[in-house]
Coordinates of C-alpha atoms in Angstrom, one line a residue:
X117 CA -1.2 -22.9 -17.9
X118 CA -2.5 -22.0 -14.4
X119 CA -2.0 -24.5 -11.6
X120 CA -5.0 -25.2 -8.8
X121 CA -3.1 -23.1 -6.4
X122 CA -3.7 -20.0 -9.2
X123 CA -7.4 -20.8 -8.7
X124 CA -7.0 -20.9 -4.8
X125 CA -5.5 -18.1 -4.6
X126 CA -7.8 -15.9 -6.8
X127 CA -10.7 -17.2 -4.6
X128 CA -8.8 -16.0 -1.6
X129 CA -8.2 -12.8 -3.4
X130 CA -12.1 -12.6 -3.9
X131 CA -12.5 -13.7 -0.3
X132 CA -10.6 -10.5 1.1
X133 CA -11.8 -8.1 -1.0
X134 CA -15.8 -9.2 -0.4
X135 CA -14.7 -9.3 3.6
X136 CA -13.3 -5.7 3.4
X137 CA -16.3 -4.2 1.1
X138 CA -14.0 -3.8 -1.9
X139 CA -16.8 -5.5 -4.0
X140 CA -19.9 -3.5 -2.5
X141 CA -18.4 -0.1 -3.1
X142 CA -17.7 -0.6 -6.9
X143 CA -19.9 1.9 -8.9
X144 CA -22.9 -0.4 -9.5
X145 CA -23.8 1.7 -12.7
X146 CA -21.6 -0.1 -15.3
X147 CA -22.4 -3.6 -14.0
X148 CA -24.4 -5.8 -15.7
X149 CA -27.5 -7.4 -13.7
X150 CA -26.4 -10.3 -12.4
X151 CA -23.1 -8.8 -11.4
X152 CA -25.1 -6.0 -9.8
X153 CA -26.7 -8.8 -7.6
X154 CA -23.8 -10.7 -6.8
X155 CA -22.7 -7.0 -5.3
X156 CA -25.6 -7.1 -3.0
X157 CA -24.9 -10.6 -2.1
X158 CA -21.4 -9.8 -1.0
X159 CA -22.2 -7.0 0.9
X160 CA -23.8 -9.0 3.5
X161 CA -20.5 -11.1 4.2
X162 CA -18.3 -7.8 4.3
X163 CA -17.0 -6.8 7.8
X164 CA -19.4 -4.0 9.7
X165 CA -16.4 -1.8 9.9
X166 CA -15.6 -1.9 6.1
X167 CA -18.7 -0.7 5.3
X168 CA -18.7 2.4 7.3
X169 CA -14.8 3.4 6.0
X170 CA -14.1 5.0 2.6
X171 CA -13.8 2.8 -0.3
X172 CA -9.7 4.0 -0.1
X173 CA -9.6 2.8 3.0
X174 CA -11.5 -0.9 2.2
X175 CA -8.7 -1.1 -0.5
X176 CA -5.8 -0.2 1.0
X177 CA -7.1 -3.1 4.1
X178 CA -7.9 -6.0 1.9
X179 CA -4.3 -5.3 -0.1
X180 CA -2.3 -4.9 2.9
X181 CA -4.1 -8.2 4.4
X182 CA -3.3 -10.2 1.1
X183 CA 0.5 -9.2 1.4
X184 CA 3.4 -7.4 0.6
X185 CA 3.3 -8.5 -3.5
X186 CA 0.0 -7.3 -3.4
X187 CA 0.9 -3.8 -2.2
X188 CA 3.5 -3.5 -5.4
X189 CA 0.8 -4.6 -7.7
X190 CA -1.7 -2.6 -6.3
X191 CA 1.1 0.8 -6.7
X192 CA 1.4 -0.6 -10.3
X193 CA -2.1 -1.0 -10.6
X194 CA -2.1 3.2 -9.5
X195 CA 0.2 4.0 -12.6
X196 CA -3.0 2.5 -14.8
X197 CA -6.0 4.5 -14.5
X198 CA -7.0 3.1 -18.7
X199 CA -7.1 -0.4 -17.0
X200 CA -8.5 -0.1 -13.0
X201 CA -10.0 3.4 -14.1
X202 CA -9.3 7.1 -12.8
X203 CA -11.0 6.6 -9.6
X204 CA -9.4 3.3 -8.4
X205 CA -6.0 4.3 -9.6
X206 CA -6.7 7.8 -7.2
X207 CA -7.4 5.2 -4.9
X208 CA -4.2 3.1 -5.0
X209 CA -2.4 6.0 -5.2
X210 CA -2.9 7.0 -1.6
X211 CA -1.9 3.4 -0.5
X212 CA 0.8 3.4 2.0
X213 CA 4.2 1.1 0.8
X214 CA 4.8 0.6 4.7
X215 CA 5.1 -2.9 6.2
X216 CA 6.4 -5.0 9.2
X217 CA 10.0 -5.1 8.8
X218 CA 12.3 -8.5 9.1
X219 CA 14.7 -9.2 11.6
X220 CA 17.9 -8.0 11.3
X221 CA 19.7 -11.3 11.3
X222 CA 18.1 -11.7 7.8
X223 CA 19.1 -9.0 6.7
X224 CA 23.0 -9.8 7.4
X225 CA 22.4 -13.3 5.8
X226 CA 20.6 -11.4 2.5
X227 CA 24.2 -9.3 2.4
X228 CA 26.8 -11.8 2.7
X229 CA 25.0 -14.0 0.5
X230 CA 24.6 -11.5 -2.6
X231 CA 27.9 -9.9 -1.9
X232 CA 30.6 -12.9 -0.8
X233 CA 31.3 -11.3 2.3
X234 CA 31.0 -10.7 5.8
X235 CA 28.5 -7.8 7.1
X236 CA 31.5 -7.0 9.7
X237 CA 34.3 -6.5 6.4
X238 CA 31.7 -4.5 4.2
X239 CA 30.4 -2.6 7.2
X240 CA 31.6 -0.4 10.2
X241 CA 28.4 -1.3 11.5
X242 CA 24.7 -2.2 10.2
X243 CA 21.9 -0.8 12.3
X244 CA 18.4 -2.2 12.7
X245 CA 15.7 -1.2 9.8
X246 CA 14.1 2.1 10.1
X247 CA 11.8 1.7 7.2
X248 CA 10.2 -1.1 5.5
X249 CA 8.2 -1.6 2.3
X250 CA 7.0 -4.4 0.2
X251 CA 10.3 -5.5 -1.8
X252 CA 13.2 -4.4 0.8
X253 CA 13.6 -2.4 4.0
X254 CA 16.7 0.3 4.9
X255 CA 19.3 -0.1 7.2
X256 CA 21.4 3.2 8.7
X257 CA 24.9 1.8 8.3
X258 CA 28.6 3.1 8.3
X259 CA 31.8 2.6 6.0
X260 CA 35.0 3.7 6.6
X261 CA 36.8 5.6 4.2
X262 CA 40.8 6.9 4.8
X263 CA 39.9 6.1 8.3
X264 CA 36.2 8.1 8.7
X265 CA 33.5 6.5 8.8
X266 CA 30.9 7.7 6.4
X267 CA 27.0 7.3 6.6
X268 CA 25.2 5.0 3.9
X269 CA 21.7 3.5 3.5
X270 CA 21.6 -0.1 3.3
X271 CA 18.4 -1.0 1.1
X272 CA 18.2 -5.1 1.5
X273 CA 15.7 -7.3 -0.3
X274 CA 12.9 -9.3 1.7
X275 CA 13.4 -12.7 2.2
X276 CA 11.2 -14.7 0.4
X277 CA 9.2 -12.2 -2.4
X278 CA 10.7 -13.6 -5.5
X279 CA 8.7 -17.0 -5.0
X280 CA 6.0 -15.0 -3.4
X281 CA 5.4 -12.7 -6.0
X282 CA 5.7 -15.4 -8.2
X283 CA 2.6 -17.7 -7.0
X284 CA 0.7 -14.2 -7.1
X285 CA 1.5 -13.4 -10.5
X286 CA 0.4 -16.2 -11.8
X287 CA -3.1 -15.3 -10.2
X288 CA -2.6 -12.1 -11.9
X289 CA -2.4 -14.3 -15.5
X290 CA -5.1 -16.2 -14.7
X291 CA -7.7 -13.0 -13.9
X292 CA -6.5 -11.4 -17.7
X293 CA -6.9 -14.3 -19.2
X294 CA -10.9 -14.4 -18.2
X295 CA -10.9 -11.0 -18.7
X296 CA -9.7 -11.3 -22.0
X297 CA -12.4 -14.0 -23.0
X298 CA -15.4 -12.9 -20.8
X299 CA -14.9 -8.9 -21.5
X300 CA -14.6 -8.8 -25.2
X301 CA -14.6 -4.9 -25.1
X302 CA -11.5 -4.7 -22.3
X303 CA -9.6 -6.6 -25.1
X304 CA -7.6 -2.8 -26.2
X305 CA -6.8 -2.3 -22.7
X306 CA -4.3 -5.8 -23.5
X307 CA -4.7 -7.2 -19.9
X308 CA -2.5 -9.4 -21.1
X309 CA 0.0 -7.8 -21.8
X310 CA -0.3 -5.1 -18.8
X311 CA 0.5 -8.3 -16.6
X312 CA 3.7 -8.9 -18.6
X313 CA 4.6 -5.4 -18.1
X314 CA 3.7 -6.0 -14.5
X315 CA 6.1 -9.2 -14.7
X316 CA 8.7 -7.4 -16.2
X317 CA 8.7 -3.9 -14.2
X318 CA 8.8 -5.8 -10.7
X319 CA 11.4 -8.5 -11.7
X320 CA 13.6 -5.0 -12.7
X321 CA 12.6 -3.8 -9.3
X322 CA 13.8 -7.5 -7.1
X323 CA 16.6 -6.8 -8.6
X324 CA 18.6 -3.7 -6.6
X325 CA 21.5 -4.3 -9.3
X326 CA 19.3 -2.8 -12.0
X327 CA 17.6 -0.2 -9.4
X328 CA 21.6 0.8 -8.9
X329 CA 22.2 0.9 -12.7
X330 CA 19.2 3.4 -12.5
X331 CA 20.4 6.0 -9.9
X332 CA 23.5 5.8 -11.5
X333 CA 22.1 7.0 -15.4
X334 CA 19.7 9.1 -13.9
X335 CA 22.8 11.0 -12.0
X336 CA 24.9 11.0 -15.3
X337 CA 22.0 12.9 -17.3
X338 CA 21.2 15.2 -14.0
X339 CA 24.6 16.4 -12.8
X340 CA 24.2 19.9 -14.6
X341 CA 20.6 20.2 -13.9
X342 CA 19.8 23.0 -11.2
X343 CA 18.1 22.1 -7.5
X344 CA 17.9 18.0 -8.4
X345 CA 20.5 15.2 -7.6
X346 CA 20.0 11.3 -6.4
X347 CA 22.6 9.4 -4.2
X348 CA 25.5 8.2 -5.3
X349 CA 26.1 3.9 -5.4
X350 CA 28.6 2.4 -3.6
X351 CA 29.2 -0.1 -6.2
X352 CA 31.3 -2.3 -3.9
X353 CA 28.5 -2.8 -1.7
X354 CA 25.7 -3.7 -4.5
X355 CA 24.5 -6.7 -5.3
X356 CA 21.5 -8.4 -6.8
X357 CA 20.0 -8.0 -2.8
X358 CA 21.3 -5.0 -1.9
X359 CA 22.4 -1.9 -2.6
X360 CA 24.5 0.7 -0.6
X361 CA 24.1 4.2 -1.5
X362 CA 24.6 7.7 -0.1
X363 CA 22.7 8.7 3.1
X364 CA 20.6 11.6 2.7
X365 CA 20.2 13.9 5.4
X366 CA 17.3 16.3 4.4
X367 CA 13.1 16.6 4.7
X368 CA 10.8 14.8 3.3
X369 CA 8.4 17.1 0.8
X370 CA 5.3 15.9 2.6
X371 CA 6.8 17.8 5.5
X372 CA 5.5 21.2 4.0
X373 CA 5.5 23.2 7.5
X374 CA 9.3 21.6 8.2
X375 CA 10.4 22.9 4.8
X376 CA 9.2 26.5 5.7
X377 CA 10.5 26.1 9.3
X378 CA 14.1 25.2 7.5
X379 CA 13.6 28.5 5.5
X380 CA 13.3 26.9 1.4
X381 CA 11.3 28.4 -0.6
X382 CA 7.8 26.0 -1.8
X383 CA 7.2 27.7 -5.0
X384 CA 10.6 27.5 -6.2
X385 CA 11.2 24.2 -5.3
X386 CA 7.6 23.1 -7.1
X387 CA 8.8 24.7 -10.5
X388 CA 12.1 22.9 -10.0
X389 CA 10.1 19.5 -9.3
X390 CA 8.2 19.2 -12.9
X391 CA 11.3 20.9 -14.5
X392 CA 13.7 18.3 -14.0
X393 CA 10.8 15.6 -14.4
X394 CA 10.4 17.0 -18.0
X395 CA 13.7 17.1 -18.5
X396 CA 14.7 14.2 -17.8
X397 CA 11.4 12.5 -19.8
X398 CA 12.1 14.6 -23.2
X399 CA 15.6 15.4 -22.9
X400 CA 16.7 11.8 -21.7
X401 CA 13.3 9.6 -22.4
X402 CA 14.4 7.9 -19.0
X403 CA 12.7 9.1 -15.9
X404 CA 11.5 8.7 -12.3
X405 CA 8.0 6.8 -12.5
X406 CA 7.1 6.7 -8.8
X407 CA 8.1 10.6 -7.7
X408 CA 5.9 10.8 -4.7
X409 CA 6.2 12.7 -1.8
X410 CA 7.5 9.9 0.4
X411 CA 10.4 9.4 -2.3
X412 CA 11.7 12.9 -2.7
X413 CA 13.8 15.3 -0.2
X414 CA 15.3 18.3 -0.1
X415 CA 18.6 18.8 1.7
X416 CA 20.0 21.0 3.2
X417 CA 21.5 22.7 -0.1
X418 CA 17.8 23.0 -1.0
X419 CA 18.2 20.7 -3.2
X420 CA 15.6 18.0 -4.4
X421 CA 16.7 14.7 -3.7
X422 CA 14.6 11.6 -5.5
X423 CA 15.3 8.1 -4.0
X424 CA 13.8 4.8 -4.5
X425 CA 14.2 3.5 -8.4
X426 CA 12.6 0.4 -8.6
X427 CA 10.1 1.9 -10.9
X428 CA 11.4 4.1 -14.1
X429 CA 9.8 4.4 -17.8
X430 CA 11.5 5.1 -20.9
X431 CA 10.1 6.7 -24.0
X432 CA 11.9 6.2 -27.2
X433 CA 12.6 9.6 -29.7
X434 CA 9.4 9.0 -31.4
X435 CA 7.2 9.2 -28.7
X436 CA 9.0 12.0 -27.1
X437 CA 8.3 14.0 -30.3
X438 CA 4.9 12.8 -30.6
X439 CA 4.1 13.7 -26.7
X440 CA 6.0 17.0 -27.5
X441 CA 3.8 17.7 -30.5
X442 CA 0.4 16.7 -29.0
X443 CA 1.4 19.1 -26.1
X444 CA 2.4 21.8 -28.6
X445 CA -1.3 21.4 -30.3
X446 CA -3.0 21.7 -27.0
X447 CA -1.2 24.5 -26.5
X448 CA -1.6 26.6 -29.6
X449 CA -5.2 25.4 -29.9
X450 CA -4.3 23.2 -33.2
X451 CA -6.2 20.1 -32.3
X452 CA -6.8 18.8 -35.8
X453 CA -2.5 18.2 -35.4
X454 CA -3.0 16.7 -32.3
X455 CA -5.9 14.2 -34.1
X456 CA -3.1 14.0 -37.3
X457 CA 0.0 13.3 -34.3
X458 CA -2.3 10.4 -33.1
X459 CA -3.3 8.6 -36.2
X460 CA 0.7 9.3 -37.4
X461 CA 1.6 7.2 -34.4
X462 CA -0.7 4.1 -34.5
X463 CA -2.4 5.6 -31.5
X464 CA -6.1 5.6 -33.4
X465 CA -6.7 2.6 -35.7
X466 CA -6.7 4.1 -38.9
X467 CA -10.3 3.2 -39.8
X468 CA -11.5 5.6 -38.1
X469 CA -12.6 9.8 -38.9
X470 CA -9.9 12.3 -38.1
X471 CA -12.3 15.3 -38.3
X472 CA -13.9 13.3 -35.3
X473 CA -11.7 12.8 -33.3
X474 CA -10.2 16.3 -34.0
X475 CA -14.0 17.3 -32.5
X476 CA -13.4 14.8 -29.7
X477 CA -9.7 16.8 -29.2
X478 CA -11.3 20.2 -29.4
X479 CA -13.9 19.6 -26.2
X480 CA -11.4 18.7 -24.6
X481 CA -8.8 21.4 -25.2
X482 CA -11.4 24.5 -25.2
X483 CA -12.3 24.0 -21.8
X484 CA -8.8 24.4 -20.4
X485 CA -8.0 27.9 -22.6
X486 CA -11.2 29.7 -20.8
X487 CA -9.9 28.7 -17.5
X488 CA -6.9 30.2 -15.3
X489 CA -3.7 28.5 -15.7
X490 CA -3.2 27.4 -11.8
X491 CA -6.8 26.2 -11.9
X492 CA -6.2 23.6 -14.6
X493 CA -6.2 19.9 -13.4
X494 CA -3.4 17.6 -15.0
X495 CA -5.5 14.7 -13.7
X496 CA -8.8 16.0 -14.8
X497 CA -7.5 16.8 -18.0
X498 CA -6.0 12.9 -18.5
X499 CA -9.4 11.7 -17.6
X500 CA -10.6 13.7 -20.2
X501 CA -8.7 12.1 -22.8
X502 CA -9.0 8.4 -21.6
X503 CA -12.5 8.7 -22.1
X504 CA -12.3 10.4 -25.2
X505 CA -9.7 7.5 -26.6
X506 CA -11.7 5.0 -25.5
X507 CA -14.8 6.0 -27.6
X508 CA -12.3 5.7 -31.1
X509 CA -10.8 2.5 -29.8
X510 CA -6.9 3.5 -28.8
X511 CA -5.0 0.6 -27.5
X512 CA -3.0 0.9 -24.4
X513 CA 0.1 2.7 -24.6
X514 CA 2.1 1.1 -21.4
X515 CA 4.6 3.3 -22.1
X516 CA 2.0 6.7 -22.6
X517 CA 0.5 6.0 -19.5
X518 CA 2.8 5.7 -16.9
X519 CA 4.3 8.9 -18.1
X520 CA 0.6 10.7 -17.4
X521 CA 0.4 9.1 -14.5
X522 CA 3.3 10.0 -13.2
X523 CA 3.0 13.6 -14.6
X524 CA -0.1 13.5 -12.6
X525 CA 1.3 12.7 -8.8
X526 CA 4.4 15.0 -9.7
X527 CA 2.0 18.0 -10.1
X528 CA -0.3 16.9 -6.9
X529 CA 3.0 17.5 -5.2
X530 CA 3.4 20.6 -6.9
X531 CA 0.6 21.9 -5.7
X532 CA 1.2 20.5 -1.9
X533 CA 3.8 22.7 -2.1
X534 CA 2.5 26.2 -4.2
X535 CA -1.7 25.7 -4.2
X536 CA -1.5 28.1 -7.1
X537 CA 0.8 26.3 -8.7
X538 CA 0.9 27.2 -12.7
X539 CA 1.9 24.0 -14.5
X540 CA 2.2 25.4 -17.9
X541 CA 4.1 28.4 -16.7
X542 CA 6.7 26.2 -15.0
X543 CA 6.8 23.9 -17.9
X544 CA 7.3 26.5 -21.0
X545 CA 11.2 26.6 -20.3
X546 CA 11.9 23.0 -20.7
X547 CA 9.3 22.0 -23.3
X548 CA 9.4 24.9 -25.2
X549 CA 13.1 24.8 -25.3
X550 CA 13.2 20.9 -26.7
X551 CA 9.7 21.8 -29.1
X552 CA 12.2 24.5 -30.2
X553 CA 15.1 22.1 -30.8
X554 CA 13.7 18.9 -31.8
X555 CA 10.4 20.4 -34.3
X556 CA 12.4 23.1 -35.4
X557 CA 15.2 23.3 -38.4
X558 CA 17.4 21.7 -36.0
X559 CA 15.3 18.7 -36.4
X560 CA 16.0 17.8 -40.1
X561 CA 19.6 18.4 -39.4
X562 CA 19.3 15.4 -36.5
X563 CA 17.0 13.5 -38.7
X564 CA 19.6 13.7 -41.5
X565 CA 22.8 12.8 -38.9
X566 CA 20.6 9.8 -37.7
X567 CA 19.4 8.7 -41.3
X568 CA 23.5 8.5 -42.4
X569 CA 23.7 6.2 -39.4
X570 CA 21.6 4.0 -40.0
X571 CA 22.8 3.7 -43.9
X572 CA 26.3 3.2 -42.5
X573 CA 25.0 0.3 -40.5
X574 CA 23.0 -1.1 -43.0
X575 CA 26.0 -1.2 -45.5
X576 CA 28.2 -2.9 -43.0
X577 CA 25.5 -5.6 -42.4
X578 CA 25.1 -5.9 -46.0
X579 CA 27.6 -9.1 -46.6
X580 CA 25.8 -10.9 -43.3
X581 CA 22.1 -10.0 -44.9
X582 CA 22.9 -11.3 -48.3
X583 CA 24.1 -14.8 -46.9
X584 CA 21.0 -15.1 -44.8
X585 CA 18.9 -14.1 -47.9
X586 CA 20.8 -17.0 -50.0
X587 CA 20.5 -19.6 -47.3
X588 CA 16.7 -19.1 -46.7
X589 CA 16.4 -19.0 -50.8
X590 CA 17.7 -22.5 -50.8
X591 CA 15.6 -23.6 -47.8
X592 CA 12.5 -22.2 -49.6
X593 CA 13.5 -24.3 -52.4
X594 CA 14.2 -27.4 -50.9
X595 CA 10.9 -27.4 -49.2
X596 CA 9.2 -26.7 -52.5
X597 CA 10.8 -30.2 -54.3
X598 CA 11.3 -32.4 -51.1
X599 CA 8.2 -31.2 -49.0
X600 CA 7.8 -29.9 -45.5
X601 CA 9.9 -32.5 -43.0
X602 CA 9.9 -31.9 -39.0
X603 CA 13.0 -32.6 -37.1
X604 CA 12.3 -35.7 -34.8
X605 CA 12.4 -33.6 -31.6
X606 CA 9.2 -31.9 -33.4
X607 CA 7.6 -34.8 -34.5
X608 CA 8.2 -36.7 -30.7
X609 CA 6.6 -32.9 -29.5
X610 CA 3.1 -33.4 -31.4
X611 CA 3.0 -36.9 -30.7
X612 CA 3.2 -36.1 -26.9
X613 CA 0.6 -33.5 -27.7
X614 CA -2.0 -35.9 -29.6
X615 CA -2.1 -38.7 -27.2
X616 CA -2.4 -36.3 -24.5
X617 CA -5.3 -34.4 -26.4
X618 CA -6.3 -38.6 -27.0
X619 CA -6.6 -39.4 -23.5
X620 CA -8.2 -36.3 -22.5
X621 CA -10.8 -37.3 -24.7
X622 CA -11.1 -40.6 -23.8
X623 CA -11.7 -39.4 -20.2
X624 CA -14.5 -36.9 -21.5
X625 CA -16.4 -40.0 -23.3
X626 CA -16.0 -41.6 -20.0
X627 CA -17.6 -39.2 -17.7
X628 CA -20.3 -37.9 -19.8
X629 CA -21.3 -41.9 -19.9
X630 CA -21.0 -41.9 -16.9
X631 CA -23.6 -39.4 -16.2
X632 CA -25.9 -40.7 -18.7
X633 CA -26.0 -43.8 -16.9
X634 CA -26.7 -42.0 -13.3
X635 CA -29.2 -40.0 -15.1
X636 CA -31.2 -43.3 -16.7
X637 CA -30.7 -45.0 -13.3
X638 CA -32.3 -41.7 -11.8
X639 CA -35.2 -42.1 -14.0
X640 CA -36.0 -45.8 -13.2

């Protein structure tokens, strides 16, 4: 249920983005009429300034004015081009995770109360914030170790966000919920359900435990990968408000010119970007979901460096081999597979044609063979498709689409770094190699090794399965002599409900009498 303060909120929400000409630089040509005039309306209350900036620029104003949860569901928000579309997601992309920072004396009380301890027994010393963004800020800070003191980044939660982003969530419900009932047709995009995944992926993210857990597997599957590394944890120092982890001494990637001036080489280091990225999504099905350019580094090894886990996706064996195989079709020009792959995995609702949407595939997929490799798009070519799945009805794929999305800002940074870069090219060693393992013979040896597994489990579980079956038998049989009986907490539950539905009722009989009688007394 949503609380007045929901509804407050959401008209502030509305407030801002009218005042920053959010609202009158929406693309007018899907609106329906009245929403079409209610544009024109809010134009005239948006600042004078707004309307003279790009509509990047309006956005990233009115979400930096409503506050720092609104900056972490506006970078979610970027992952989702199927629910915000491609161009507002291009938008949110660009919008900067930089804010005020916190005094420091915050900080120290943030540390000794997630940890146990004092700041001056965990720490040689803890120096003032050098960056902030919209969950935590970092702190430069030194341990000693056998006697020398070792560098470390201190990355401490902001005081406050968990109830914060909690009252703005529940704005968030409220605004899918209407969406659900007033836009039937946005109903497969499950707004729903993308705000639960919201929920879910920040709660993860307030939690620098789990974003520790994270560096930590992604560094187990990584340490034989060439050029790409992440810090190592100080477990001792980690906790659910901070986490302590290696200090990295190397240049950002969107320094271009101070990576030539240090002598690495950009088109090496672009191939070795969306190779490990692949790896780690097919190889592992665990991966880096927010690579961009502020979050990655190369040191002085030339090595890339990824930091900043609070967001990662997963992708179970299924999906990698479906991904694998829809890329393998695109490839090879086989796009009545790809159409097959999709309606295999629940992707397509099965009433529709697959010769169609094999058709729909193909004008997608014959565009990019007449072209130059290094001139093909990644993001043009996800467009494609998301309007192309929405014509045959494809539900959201949470999962699907923060992979593309991510695939997407991984190659723009590619590209920073070699304009000519030639995605497939750098790509054919690492997918090629797992298409070769895992849709290849080797595949019905794993298939067969997995299928013995599960047997094995299901034969151990087969004692506990058979006393569950007998005790629902009897249940079932029961019901069916004595009748259906609730337990009393049950029965005191839909009493509570019924006389609240009663009085609710009442009060309706009440009011509308009420007006009747104002209206009669109106006509006399």
């Amino acid at each position: 249920m949503s609380t007045p303060g929901a509804y407050l909120r959401l008209i502030r929400i509305g407030w801002v983005l009218v005042r920053e000409g959010v609202v009158s630089a929406l693309p007018p040509e899907n609106l329906p009429a009245f929403a079409r005039f209610g544009q024109s309306v809010a134009g005239l209350f948006s600042r004078r300034r707004a309307l003279n900036e790009e509509r990047s620029d309006r956005l990233a104003r009115a979400i930096e004015r409503l506050g720092p949860s609104y900056v972490k569901i506006g970078q979610f928000l970027a992952t989702r081009p199927d629910v915000v579309g491609a161009e507002f997601a291009n938008d949110l992309t660009f919008l900067q995770d930089r804010m005020a920072t916190f005094p420091i004396e915050e900080a120290r009380a943030a540390i000794e109360g997630s940890l146990g301890r004092s700041v001056s027994e965990l720490y040689a010393h803890l120096d003032a914030p050098i960056a902030a963004a919209s969950v935590a800020q970092v702190h430069p800070a030194g341990i000693l170790v056998d006697g020398v003191e070792r560098k470390v980044a201190v990355k401490v939660i902001r005081p406050g966000i968990r109830q914060r982003f909690a009252n703005d969530l529940e704005a968030m419900y409220l605004v899918s919920r209407m969406q659900e009932r007033l836009l039937p047709h946005t109903r497969r995009l499950r707004p729903v359900e993308v705000t639960k995944t919201l929920e879910q992926t920040t709660k993860i993210e307030m939690d620098l435990r789990l974003e520790a857990a994270a560096l930590s597997e992604i560094a187990e599957n990584s340490r034989n990968d060439p050029g790409f590394r992440v810090p190592k944890v100080d477990w001792e120092r980690t906790g659910r408000d901070v986490v302590t982890m290696e200090w990295i001494d190397g240049i950002k990637m969107s320094d271009v010119q101070g990576l030539i001036d240090a002598g690495h080489d950009l088109n090496a280091l672009a191939d070795t970007l969306i190779q490990s990225f692949l790896r780690h999504t097919l190889r592992d099905g665990f991966f880096h979901a927010d690579m961009h350019q502020g979050n990655l580094f190369v040191d002085p090894a030339g090595m890339i460096v990824a930091v900043d886990f609070g967001i990662v996706g997963r992708l179970g064996k299924k999906e990698r081999r479906f991904l694998a195989e829809i890329l393998y079709g695109f490839i090879t020009r086989d796009y009545r597979r790809v159409a097959d792959v999709h309606f295999e995995a629940g992707y397509v609702p099965s009433h529709h044609d697959v010769a169609s949407f094999a058709q729909a595939i193909r004008a997608i997929g014959e565009p990019i063979h007449g072209q130059p490799a290094e001139t093909i798009s990644m993001a043009k070519l996800l467009t494609l498709l998301f309007e192309v799945t929405e014509l045959f009805d494809m539900e959201t794929r949470p999962e699907l689409v923060m992979l593309q999305k991510t695939m997407v800002v991984v190659e723009g940074v590619a590209r920073t770094l070699n304009p000519r870069f030639n995605m497939w090219k750098a790509s054919e060693p690492v997918v090629g190699g797992w298409i070769r393992d895992n849709l290849g013979p080797k595949r019905i040896v794993s298939d067969v090794r997995e299928g013995l597994h599960a047997a094995l489990r299901l034969a151990e579980a087969a004692p506990e399965i058979a006393a569950k079956t007998e005790k629902f038998s009897r249940e079932i049989t029961d019901m069916a002599e004595s009748g259906l009986r609730f337990d009393a907490q049950t029965a005191e539950a839909i009493g509570r409900s019924e006389a609240r539905h009663s009085r609710l009722g009442r009060l309706a009989l009440w009011v509308i009498a009420a007006t009747l009688v104002y209206i009669a007394f109106k006509l006399v």
